[in-house]
Each structure stands twice: as structure tokens, then as C-alpha cells.
XYZ file of C-alpha atoms in Angstrom:
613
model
C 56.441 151.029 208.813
C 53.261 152.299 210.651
C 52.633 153.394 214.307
C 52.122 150.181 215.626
C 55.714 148.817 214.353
C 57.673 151.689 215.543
C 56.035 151.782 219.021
C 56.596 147.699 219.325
C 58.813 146.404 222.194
C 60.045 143.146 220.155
C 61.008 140.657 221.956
C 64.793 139.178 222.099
C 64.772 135.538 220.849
C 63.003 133.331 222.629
C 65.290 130.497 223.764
C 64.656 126.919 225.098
C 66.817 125.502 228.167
C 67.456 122.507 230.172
C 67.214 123.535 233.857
C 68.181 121.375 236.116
C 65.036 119.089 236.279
C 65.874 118.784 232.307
C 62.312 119.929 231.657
C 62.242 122.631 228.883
C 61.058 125.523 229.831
C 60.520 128.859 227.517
C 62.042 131.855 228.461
C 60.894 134.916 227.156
C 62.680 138.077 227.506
C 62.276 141.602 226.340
C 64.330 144.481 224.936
C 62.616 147.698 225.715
C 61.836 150.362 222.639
C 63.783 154.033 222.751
C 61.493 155.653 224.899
C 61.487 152.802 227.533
C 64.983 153.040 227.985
C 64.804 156.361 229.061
C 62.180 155.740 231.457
C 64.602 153.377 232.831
C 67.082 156.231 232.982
C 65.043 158.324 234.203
C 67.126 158.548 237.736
C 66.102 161.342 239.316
C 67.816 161.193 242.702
C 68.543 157.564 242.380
C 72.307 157.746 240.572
C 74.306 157.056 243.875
C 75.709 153.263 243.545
C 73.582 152.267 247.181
C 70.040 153.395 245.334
C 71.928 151.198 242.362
C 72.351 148.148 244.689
C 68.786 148.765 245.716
C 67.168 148.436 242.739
C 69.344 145.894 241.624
C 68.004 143.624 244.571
C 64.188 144.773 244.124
C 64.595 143.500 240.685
C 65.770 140.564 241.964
C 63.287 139.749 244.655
C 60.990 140.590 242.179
C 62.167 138.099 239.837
C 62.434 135.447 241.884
C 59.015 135.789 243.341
C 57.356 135.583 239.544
C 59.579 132.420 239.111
C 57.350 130.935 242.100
C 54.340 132.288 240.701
C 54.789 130.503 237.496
C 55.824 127.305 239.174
C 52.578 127.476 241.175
C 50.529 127.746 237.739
C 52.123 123.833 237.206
C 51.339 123.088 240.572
C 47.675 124.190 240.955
C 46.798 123.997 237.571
C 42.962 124.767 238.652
C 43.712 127.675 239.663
C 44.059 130.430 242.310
C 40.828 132.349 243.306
C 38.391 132.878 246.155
C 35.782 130.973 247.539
C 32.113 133.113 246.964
C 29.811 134.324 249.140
C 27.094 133.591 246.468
C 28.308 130.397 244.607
C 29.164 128.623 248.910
C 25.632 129.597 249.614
C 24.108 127.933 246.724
C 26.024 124.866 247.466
C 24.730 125.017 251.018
C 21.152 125.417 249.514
C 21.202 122.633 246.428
C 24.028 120.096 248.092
C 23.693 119.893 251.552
C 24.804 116.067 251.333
C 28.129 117.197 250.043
C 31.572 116.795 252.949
C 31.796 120.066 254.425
C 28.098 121.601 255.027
C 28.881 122.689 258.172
C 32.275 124.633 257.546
C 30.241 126.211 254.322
C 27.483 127.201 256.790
C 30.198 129.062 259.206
C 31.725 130.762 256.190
C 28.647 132.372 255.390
C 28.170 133.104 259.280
C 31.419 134.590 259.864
C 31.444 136.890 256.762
C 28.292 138.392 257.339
C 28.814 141.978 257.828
C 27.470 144.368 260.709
C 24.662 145.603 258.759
C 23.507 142.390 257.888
C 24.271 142.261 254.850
C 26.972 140.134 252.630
C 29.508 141.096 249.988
C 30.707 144.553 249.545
C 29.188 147.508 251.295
C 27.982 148.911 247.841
C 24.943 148.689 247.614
C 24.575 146.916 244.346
C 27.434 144.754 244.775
C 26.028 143.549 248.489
C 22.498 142.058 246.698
C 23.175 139.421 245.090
C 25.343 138.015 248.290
C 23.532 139.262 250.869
C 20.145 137.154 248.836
C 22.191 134.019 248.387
C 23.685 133.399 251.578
C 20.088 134.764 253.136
C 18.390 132.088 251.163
C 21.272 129.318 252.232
C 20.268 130.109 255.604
C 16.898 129.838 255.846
C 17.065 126.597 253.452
C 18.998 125.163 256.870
C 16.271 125.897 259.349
C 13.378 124.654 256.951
C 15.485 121.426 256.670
C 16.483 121.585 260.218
C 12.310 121.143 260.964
C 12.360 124.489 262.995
C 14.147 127.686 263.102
C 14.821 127.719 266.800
C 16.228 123.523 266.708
C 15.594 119.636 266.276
C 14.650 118.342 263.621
C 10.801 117.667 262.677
C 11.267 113.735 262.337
C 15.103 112.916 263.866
C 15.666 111.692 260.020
C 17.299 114.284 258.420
C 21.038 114.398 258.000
C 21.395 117.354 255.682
C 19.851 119.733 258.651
C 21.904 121.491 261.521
C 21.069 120.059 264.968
C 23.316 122.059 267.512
C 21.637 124.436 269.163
C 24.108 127.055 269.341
C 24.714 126.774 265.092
C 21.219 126.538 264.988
C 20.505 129.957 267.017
C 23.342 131.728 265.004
C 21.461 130.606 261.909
C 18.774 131.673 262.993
C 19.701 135.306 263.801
C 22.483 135.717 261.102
C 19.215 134.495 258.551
C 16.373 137.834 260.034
C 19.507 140.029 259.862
C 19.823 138.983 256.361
C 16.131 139.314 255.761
C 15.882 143.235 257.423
C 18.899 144.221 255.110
C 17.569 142.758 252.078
C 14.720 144.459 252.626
C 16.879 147.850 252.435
C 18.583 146.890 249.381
C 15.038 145.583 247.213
C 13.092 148.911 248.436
C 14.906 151.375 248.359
C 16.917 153.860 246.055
C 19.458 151.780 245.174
C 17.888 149.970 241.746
C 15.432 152.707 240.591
C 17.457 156.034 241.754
C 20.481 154.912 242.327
C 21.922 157.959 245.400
C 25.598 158.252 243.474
C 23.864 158.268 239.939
C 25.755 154.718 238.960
C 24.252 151.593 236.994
C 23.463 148.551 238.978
C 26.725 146.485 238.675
C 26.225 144.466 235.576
C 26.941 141.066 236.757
C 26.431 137.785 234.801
C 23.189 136.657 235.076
C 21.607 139.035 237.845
C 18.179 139.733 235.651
C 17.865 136.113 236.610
C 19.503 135.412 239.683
C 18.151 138.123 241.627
C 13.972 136.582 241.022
C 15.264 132.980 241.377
C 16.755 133.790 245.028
C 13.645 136.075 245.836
C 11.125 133.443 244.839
C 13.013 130.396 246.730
C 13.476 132.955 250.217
C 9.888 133.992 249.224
C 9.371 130.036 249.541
C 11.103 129.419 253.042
C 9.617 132.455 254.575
C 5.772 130.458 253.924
C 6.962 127.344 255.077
C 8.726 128.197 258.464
C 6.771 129.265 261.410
C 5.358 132.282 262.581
C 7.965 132.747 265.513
C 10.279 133.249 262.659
C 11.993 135.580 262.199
C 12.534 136.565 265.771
C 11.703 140.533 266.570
C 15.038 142.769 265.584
C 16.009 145.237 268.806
C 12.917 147.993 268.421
C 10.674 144.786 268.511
C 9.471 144.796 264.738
C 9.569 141.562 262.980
C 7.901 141.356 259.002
C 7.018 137.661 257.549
C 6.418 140.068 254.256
C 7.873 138.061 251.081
C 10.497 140.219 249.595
C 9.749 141.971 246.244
C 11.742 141.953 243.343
C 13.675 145.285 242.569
C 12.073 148.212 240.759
C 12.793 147.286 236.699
C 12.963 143.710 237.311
C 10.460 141.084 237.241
C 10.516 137.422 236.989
C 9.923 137.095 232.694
C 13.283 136.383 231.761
C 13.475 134.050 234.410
C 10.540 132.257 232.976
C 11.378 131.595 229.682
C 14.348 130.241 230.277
C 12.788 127.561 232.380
C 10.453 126.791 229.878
C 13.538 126.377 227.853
C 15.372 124.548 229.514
C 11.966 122.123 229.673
C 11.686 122.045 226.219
C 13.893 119.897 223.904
C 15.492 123.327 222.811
C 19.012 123.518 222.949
C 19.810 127.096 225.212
C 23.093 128.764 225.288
C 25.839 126.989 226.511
C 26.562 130.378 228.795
C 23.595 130.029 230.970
C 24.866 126.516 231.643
C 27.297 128.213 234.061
C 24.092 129.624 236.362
C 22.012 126.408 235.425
C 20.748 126.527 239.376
C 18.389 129.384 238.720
C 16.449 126.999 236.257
C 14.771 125.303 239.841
C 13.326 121.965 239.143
C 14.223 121.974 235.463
C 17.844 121.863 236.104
C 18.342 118.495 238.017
C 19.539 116.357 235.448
C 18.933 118.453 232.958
C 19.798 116.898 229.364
C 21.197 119.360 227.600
C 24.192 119.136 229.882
C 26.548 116.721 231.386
C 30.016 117.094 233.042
C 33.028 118.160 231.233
C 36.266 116.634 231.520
C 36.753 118.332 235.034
C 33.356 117.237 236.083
C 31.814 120.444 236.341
C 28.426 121.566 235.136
C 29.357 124.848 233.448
C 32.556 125.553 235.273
C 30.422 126.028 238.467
C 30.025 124.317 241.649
C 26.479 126.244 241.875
C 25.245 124.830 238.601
C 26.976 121.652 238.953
C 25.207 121.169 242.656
C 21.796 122.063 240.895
C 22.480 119.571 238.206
C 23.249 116.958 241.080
C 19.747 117.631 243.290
C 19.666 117.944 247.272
C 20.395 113.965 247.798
C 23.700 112.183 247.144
C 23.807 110.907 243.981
C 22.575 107.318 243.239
C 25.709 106.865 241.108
C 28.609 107.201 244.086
C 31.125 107.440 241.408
C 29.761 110.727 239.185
C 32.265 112.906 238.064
C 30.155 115.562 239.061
C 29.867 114.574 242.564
C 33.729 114.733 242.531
C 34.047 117.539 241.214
C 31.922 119.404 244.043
C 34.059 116.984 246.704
C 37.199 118.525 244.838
C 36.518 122.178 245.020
C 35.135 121.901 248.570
C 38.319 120.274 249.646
C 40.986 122.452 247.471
C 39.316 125.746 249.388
C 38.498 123.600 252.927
C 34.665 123.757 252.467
C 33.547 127.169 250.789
C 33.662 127.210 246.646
C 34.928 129.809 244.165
C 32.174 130.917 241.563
C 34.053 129.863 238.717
C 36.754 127.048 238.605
C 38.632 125.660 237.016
C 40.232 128.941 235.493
C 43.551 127.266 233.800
C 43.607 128.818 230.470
C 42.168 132.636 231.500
C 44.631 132.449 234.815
C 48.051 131.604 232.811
C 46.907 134.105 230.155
C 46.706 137.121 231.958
C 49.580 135.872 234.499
C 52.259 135.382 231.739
C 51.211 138.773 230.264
C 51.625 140.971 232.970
C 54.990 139.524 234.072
C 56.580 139.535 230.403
C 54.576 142.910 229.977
C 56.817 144.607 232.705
C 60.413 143.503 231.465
C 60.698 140.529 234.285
C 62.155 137.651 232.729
C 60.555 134.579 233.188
C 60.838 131.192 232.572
C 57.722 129.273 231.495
C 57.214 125.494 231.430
C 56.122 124.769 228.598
C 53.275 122.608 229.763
C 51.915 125.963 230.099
C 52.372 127.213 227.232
C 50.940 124.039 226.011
C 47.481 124.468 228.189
C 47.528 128.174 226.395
C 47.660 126.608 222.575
C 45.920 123.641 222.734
C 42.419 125.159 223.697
C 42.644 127.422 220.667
C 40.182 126.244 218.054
C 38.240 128.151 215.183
C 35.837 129.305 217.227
C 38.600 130.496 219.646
C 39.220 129.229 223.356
C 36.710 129.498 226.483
C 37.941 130.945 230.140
C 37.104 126.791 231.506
C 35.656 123.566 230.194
C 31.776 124.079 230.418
C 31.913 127.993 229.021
C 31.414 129.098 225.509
C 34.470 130.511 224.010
C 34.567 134.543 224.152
C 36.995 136.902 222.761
C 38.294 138.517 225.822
C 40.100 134.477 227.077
C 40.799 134.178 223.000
C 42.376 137.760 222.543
C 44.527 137.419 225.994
C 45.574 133.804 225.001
C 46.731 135.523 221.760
C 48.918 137.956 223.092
C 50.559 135.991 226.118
C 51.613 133.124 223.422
C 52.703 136.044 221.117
C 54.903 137.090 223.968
C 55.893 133.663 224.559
C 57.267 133.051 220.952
C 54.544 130.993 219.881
C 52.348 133.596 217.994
C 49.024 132.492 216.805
C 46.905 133.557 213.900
C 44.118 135.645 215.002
C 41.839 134.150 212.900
C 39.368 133.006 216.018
C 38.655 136.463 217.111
C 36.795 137.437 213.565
C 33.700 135.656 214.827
C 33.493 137.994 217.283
C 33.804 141.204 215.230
C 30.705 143.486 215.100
C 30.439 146.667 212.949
C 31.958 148.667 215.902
C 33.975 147.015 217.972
C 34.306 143.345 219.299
C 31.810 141.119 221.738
C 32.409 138.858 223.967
C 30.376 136.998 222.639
C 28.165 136.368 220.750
C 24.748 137.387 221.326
C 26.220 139.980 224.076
C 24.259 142.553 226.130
C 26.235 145.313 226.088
C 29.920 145.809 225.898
C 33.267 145.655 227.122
C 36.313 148.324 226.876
C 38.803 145.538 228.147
C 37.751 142.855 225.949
C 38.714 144.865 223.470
C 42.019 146.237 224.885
C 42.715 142.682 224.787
C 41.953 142.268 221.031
C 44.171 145.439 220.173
C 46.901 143.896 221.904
C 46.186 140.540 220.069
C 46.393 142.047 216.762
C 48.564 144.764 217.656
C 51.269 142.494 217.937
C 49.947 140.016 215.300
C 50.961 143.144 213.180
C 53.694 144.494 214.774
C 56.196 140.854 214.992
C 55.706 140.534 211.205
C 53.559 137.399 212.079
C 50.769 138.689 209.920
C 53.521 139.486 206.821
C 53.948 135.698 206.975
C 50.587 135.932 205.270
C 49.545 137.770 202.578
C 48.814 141.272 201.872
C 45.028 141.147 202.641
C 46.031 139.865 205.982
C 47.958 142.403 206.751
C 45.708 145.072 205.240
C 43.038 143.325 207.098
C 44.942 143.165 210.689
C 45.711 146.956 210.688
C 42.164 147.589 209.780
C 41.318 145.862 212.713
C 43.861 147.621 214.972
C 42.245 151.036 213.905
C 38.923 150.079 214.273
C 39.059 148.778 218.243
C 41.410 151.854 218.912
C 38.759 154.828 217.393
C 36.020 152.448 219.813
C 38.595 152.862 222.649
C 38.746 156.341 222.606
C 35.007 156.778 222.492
C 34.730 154.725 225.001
C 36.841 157.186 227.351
C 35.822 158.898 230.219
C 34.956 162.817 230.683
C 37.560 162.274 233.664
C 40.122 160.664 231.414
C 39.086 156.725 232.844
C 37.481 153.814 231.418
C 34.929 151.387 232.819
C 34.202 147.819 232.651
C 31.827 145.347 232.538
C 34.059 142.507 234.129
C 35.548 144.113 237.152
C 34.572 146.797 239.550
C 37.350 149.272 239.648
C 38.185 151.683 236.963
C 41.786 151.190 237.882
C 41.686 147.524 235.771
C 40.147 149.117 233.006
C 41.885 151.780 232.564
C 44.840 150.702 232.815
C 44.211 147.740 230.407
C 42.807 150.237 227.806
C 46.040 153.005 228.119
C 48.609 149.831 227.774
C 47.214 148.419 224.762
C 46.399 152.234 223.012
C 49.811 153.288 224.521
C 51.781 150.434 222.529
C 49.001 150.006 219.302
C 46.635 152.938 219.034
C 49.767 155.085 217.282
C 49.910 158.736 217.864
C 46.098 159.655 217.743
C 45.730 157.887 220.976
C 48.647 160.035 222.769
C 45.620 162.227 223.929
C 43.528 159.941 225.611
C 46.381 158.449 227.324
C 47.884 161.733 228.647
C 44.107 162.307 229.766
C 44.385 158.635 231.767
C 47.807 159.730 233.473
C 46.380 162.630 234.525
C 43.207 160.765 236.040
C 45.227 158.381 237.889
C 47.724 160.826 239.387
C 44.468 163.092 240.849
C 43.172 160.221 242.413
C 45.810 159.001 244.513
C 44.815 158.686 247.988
C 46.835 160.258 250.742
C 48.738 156.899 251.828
C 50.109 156.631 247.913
C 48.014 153.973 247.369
C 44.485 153.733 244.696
C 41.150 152.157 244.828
C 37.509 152.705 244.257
C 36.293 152.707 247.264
C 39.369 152.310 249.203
C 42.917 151.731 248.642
C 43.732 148.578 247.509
C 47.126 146.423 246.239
C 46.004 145.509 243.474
C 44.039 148.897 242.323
C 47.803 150.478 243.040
C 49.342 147.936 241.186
C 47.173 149.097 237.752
C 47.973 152.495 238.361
C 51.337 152.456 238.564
C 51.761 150.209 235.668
C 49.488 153.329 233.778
C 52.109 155.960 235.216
C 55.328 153.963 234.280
C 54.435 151.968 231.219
C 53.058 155.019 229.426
C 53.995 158.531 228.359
C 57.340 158.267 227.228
C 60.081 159.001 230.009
C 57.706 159.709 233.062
C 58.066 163.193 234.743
C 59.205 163.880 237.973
C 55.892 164.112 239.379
C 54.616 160.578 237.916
C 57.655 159.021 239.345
C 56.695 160.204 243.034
C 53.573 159.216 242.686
C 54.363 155.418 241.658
C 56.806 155.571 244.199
C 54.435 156.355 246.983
C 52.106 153.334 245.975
C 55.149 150.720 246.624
C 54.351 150.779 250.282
C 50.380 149.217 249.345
C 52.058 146.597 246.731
C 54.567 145.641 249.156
C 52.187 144.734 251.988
C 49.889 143.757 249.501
C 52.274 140.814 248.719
C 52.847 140.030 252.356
C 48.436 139.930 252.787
C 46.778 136.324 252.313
C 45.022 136.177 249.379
C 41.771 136.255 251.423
C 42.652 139.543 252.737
C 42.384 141.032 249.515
C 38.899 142.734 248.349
C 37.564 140.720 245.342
C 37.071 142.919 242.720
C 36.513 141.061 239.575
C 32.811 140.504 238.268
C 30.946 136.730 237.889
C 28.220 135.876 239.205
C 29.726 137.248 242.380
C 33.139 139.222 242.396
C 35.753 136.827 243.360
C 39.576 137.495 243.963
C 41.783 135.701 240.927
C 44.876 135.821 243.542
C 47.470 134.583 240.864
C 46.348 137.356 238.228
C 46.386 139.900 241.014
C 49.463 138.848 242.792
C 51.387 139.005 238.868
C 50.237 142.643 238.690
C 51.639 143.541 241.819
C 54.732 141.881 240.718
C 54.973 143.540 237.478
C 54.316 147.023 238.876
C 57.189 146.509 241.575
C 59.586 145.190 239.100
C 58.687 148.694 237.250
C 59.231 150.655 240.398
C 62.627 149.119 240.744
C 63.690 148.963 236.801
C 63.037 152.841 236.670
C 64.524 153.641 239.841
C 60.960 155.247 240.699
C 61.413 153.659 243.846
C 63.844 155.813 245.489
C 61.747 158.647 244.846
C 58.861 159.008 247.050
C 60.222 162.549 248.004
């Protein structure tokens, strides 16, 4: 038996009931390997029978709460996520026909921060934002005929007439223009102050020249009393420039592409609107089954054009009339997100120990996708490994194990893309393939086959885990290229090398336990830039999931963090920072709220909640 099969948690039978609706629903549960029991165990000061009650009730609440959770992934089968700064401005910009302009236009008005800017305060986070809803702006006082009010000819209804939107506008558009001026000039892209990479965001190489060129655009065509002078009287009609070590080549041949009869990749279909002109109608494209152009309201509205369709009844029209509604005006940047939402969701509940009961028209939305090329995040996306790997691993968890077959075509000489063709790398894409064919190996699903599968598999588990490790941190984190905190990745790479990586990997994870329990802030909670619910919820999972029984000093510091998870859960899912990378970073509030879920029901299975002291 090798590492990976002693150091499995198998799951107990999986068994199908008849709740009271008579719908079957799969409920997975899981026994907990040697060393998980004692963490449970592990009672330091929590052995009176009140701390016993206690936790008993936590694990209840907890319970019941994930029940809801997974009811609401039946409910809103779309999904759960954020409306975007970037993707609501480009709507504003490319469909100003579509219901809700107005309410899109005071969403970018009232999130506009007090420097001017958009998005996070980071700098290279805030850019793209801060240029789309800038550009949004501006595109409604060259429509509007003037920046200051009417319109030029009375005939325009996809303009803003009322003076006082039209004067907010107006200012909220030159604030936007003096910050982005900050952001494209100074240190930020060539030097960057804190010695970090430029958040590497889908797309940006392309995003960031298409938004300069069209603001570039509106600045020549509006009139010289705009903008209006700032407070010290200054006032620049400059264009903006493009950031140092970017220019507008990439940009270029992919219009020319997307001109030709070529066929380009189906991923830039999801930011189709930087293609300008070429992208109205384009071709090579047409909606999906949801309606959407590339799983985006952007690309879709840029598919569309700036008029109402002349075919009222266009599934992609609907599709934009959906969205807007579902989130009362403002889009997300990516939706729908069925298959990569229930994925991670399921996963992170039956992860943690909490029982749940699962529908099994989910698990159904999970297997179905699957195909040999392996399954895509939404209808309109290529498939990718990180959607195929976690798709893997929550219907391994379910019962329903899968052959991992799909994720070969993503197999490099190192390590695993994305996909293919990638720029780059990412540490938890490949988390998520250990834990595919960790426990592809470690069920006996792979035995099933024959010996060069199994050969193969393990092969494959010892490959991703010597990437892993290089892949570490001098501190003892990991990075990512699909969300902003280290928190995520980290704690996505120690869970999978924890439970697969066998005992060469006990290093690296000690080194991650270590990093997480120097970092906590003085409230008990964790985050990048500030503490967050969701950051807390990743490192707690590290500190209890990991290490064998956790030490005293662990267990106080997961305990402190139950105050952030706790109001975290109470928070509207707008109040939480969006941390996860797109075109834009956008809040998946189902996949967030399951972590929080899963690290409570930890807090409260170990006892590590009565231990703050």
C-alpha cells in the first residue's frame, strides 16, 4: 500500500434516500483516518459536558446551514457571484439599449472610490476597473451630446438626460481620468513600489489598450470644457498612454483574426468586446445554450452592437435581459458558473466531515459535462483542467468516481496547464489534479483498471507533488494565478500534498502551518491586505486539516479566527471583498460561503472552538 492509500480518508458507503419530497438525493459521508480522530480529540480545555453541548450544536448549525447551501445550488442553478465593476461598465458602454442602463450607470457611480479610482486599492488590481467604468462614463456623455447635459439632437434614448445624473457623470468620469493617469504613469507597471508582478488577469495584455484606445476616442470627441478643472484648477485633455511594457500588438492581431476566416481560440471568445468593430456579429461565434457569447455579458453585449437587436427574440438579447435582472441591473464577469460552483461547493463541505445530502440533479450537472476533452467552468469556455480536476474529485467524494482520463490532455513535461496553449502556470490547478488522481488511486478506482493504470496514476501523483513543492514559497506560502490571496492557494496546495503528496511533502506543509500561524492579524482573523472571512476560513482549514493532531498553539489560533467566519456568514455577499481573478475579481459567494462553513464545522468537530485562550 503506498502513501497515498494509508493517508486516504475513505469514505463510508454512499447511500441513496427518499426524503420526504421522494426525490433521491446522495448522501455522502466520511469516516476520518487515525490521525483525524485525534485531532478531533484533541480537547484541550473543552472536556466539560457544556463545551460538549456546544460543539454539539455548532456542528449542528453548521450542518444545517450547508443543507441550505446545497438546496440553493438547485435553486439558482446559474449561480452565486458578484456583479463587476469591469464586465457592468462594458455593458453600459456596448448595450446601452438593454433594461436597466440607468441602475448600471449608478452602480458604477456609487462604487467609485475616494481616490477616484475603481476596484481594489492595489494598484494593479484598481486598473483594469478604474479604465472600464472610466470609459463607461464618458461613452454616456458622448452619447448624451454634451458632458454638462441635453442631448445634441433630442433623438437619442440610450443617453442620460437628467441633469443631476448627468453632472455626477460628469465629475465621477475626470476623477476617473486624473486617477488613471496615476495608475498608467507611474511606478506601478514598470517598478512596481512592493516588488510584486502586475496581477495576471485574463486577458489584461489586451484589455488594458482596447479601454485606452476607446477613452483615448471619447476624450477627442467631447468638448474642450471637458473635463472640468480638478480643485488646484488643472484640467489635461492628454490621451492616456498605455503602461510601460505594453503596447497595442497583441491587440492587433487578434483583430485581424478575428477578421479573417481563421478560427481563434474559443478562450478569447469570453473577452470578444476588445475585438471593437470586428466583434459585432462576429461568425465564429453564436450563443450557447444559455445564450451567452463566451459565458460573458461583456462579450455577449459586443456580439449584440449598441442598438437593440433587429431579431426581438435572440437568445442573446435574453441572456443580457437575464443577468441584468437576476443581479437588479449590474452583471457578474462570468455567468453562468453551474458546473465550477457545485464542484468546489460539494468539495469543501464533504472535505470537512459535514454530512451532506446532495440532489442528485447535481451530481448529474457535475457528470454530464465530462467529455474526453474534459469539462469547461460554463457553456461558451474551453474546457481546462482546473473545472475537470475539481469535477473529478467532488464526484469521487460523491460516490460516483470518474476516470481521469480527460486530464491527460492537459499534462506537460512538468506539471499540468490549464490549458492548453497556457501562459504561465497555476499551483492550484494542479492541487486540484493531485486531489483528482490522488483519490483516483487511493479508492481502488484506478485497480478497477489495469496495472499500467495504476502505475500510470501514481506516476502522475508524484509528478504534480515534486512541482508543488517547487512551487513553494521562501515564507512557506504558495501563489496563484486565479485568485489574489495566498491564503486560497495555499491552503489548496497543503490539503491536497497533506492527504496525496506522502511523507516527502510533511516538510513543506509544516513550513505552510507555520506561515499561516505568523500571519494572523491581531483580531484572529487573515487576509492579504486585510482581514477577511473567507481568507480566515482557508487558514483555518490549513491549521486543522493538516499536521496530524494540531498543537495547542494551532488550536488557539483557529479558534481566534471563528469570530471573522461567524460575522462573515451574517455579511451580505456584497459585503465581502472579491478576491478571485477573471477579467475582474469577482466574489463566487456560494464557494466562499461553503469554506466558511467547512472551517466552522472544523472549529466545532475539534473542539478548537472553546479554545481561544
Amino acid at each position: 500500500m503506498n502513501d497515498i492509500s494509508r493517508a486516504y480518508r475513505r469514505m463510508d458507503s454512499v447511500r441513496t434516500d427518499s426524503p420526504r419530497n421522494d426525490s433521491p438525493r446522495t448522501e455522502a459521508r466520511q469516516t476520518r483516518t487515525e490521525g483525524e480522530h485525534s485531532r478531533v480529540a484533541t480537547t484541550q480545555g473543552t472536556s466539560t459536558a457544556r463545551s460538549a453541548q456546544l460543539s454539539t450544536a455548532s456542528t449542528s448549525e453548521t450542518t444545517a446551514k450547508a443543507a441550505e447551501l446545497v438546496n440553493s445550488l438547485v435553486t439558482l442553478p446559474w449561480g452565486q457571484v458578484s456583479p463587476s465593476v469591469y464586465e457592468t461598465g462594458r455593458v453600459v458602454a456596448l448595450a446601452p439599449w438593454l433594461s436597466g442602463h440607468e441602475r448600471r450607470i449608478s452602480f458604477l457611480l456609487g462604487n467609485q472610490r475616494a481616490d477616484g479610482g475603481w476596484g481594489l486599492s492595489d494598484h494593479g488590481y484598481a486598473l483594469v476597473p478604474t479604465l472600464s467604468a472610466t470609459e463607461a462614463l464618458l461613452s454616456v456623455l458622448v452619447r448624451s451630446g454634451r458632458p454638462d447635459g441635453a442631448a445634441s439632437d433630442g433623438a437619442a434614448s440610450d443617453g442620460v438626460h437628467d441633469p443631476g445624473l448627468h453632472e455626477a457623470v460628469t465629475r465621477a468620469a475626470a476623477r476617473g481620468l486624473r486617477r488613471l493617469r496615476t495608475l498608467l504613469t507611474g511606478p506601478t507597471w514598470a517598478s512596481p513600489p512592493d516588488g510584486e508582478a502586475v496581477p495576471d488577469m485574463p486577458a489584461i495584455e489586451l484589455i488594458v489598450p482596447y479601454l485606452v484606445e476607446r477613452i483615448n476616442g471619447h476624450l477627442a470627441a467631447l468638448p474642450a470644457s471637458f473635463p472640468p478643472p480638478d480643485r488646484d484648477g488643472a484640467a489635461s485633455r492628454d490621451g492616456l498612454p498605455l503602461p510601460a511594457g505594453m503596447d497595442g500588438a497583441k491587440l492587433a492581431l487578434v483583430r485581424e483574426l478575428l477578421k479573417s476566416d481563421a478560427r481563434p481560440p474559443k478562450k478569447l471568445m469570453h473577452a470578444l468586446e476588445i475585438g471593437g468593430a470586428a466583434a459585432r456579429g462576429f461568425a465564429g461565434t453564436g450563443p450557447e445554450s444559455t445564450g451567452a457569447i463566451g459565458a460573458s455579458p461583456a462579450a455577449t453585449a459586443a456580439w449584440l452592437g449598441d442598438r437593440p437587436p433587429a431579431d426581438p427574440s435572440t437568445p442573446a438579447r435574453w441572456y443580457l435581459e437575464t443577468v441584468a435582472s437576476m443581479h437588479g441591473g449590474p452583471v457578474p464577469v462570468a455567468y453562468p458558473l453551474t458546473v465550477f460552483e457545485r464542484g468546489w461547493v460539494v468539495s469543501w463541505l464533504i472535505r470537512a466531515g459535514i454530512s451532506v445530502s446532495v440532489p442528485p440533479e447535481v451530481v448529474l450537472s457535475l457528470t454530464s459535462p465530462l467529455r474526453p476533452d474534459g469539462t469547461p467552468t460554463a457553456a461558451g469556455l474551453p474546457a481546462d483542467a482546473d473545472t475537470t480536476a475539481a469535477t473529478l474529485y467532488a464526484l469521487a467524494l460523491l460516490g460516483a468516481p470518474h476516470r481521469p482520463d480527460p486530464l491527460w490532455n492537459y499534462e506537460t513535461p512538468s506539471h499540468f496547464c490549464t490549458w492548453q496553449g497556457e501562459e504561465g502556470a497555476s499551483t492550484t490547478t494542479n492541487a486540484h489534479v493531485l486531489e483528482a488522481f490522488g483519490e483516483f488511486v487511493a479508492t481502488g478506482a484506478a485497480a478497477r483498471g489495469d496495472a499500467v493504470d495504476v502505475r500510470r496514476c501514481e506516476a502522475t501523483v508524484e509528478k504534480v507533488t515534486r512541482w508543488l513543492l517547487g512551487q513553494q514559497g521562501g515564507d512557506g506560502s504558495w501563489t496563484d494565478r486565479w485568485h489574489a490571496s495566498p491564503y486560497y492557494a495555499t491552503a489548496s496546495c497543503v490539503l491536497a500534498l497533506e492527504r496525496y503528496g506522502g511523507s516527502g511533502a510533511a516538510d513543506a506543509v509544516a513550513r505552510a502551518r507555520a506561515w499561516v500561524l505568523r500571519t494572523q492579524r491581531p483580531d484572529g482573523s487573515w487576509g492579504r491586505w486585510e482581514g477577511t472571512a473567507e481568507e480566515t476560513a482557508y487558514a483555518v482549514q490549513t491549521l486543522l486539516l493538516t499536521g496530524g493532531p494540531p498543537e495547542p498553539e494551532a488550536v488557539r489560533a483557529a479558534a481566534r479566527g471563528r469570530d471573522a467566519l461567524v460575522r462573515g456568514l451574517s455579511r451580505p455577499d456584497g459585503a465581502h471583498p472579491p478576491l478571485w481573478h477573471d477579467k475582474d475579481l469577482y466574489h463566487p459567494a456560494a464557494i466562499v460561503r461553503a469554506a466558511m462553513l467547512a472551517a466552522l464545522h472544523l472549529l466545532a468537530t475539534t473542539g478548537a472552538e472553546h479554545n481561544k485562550e
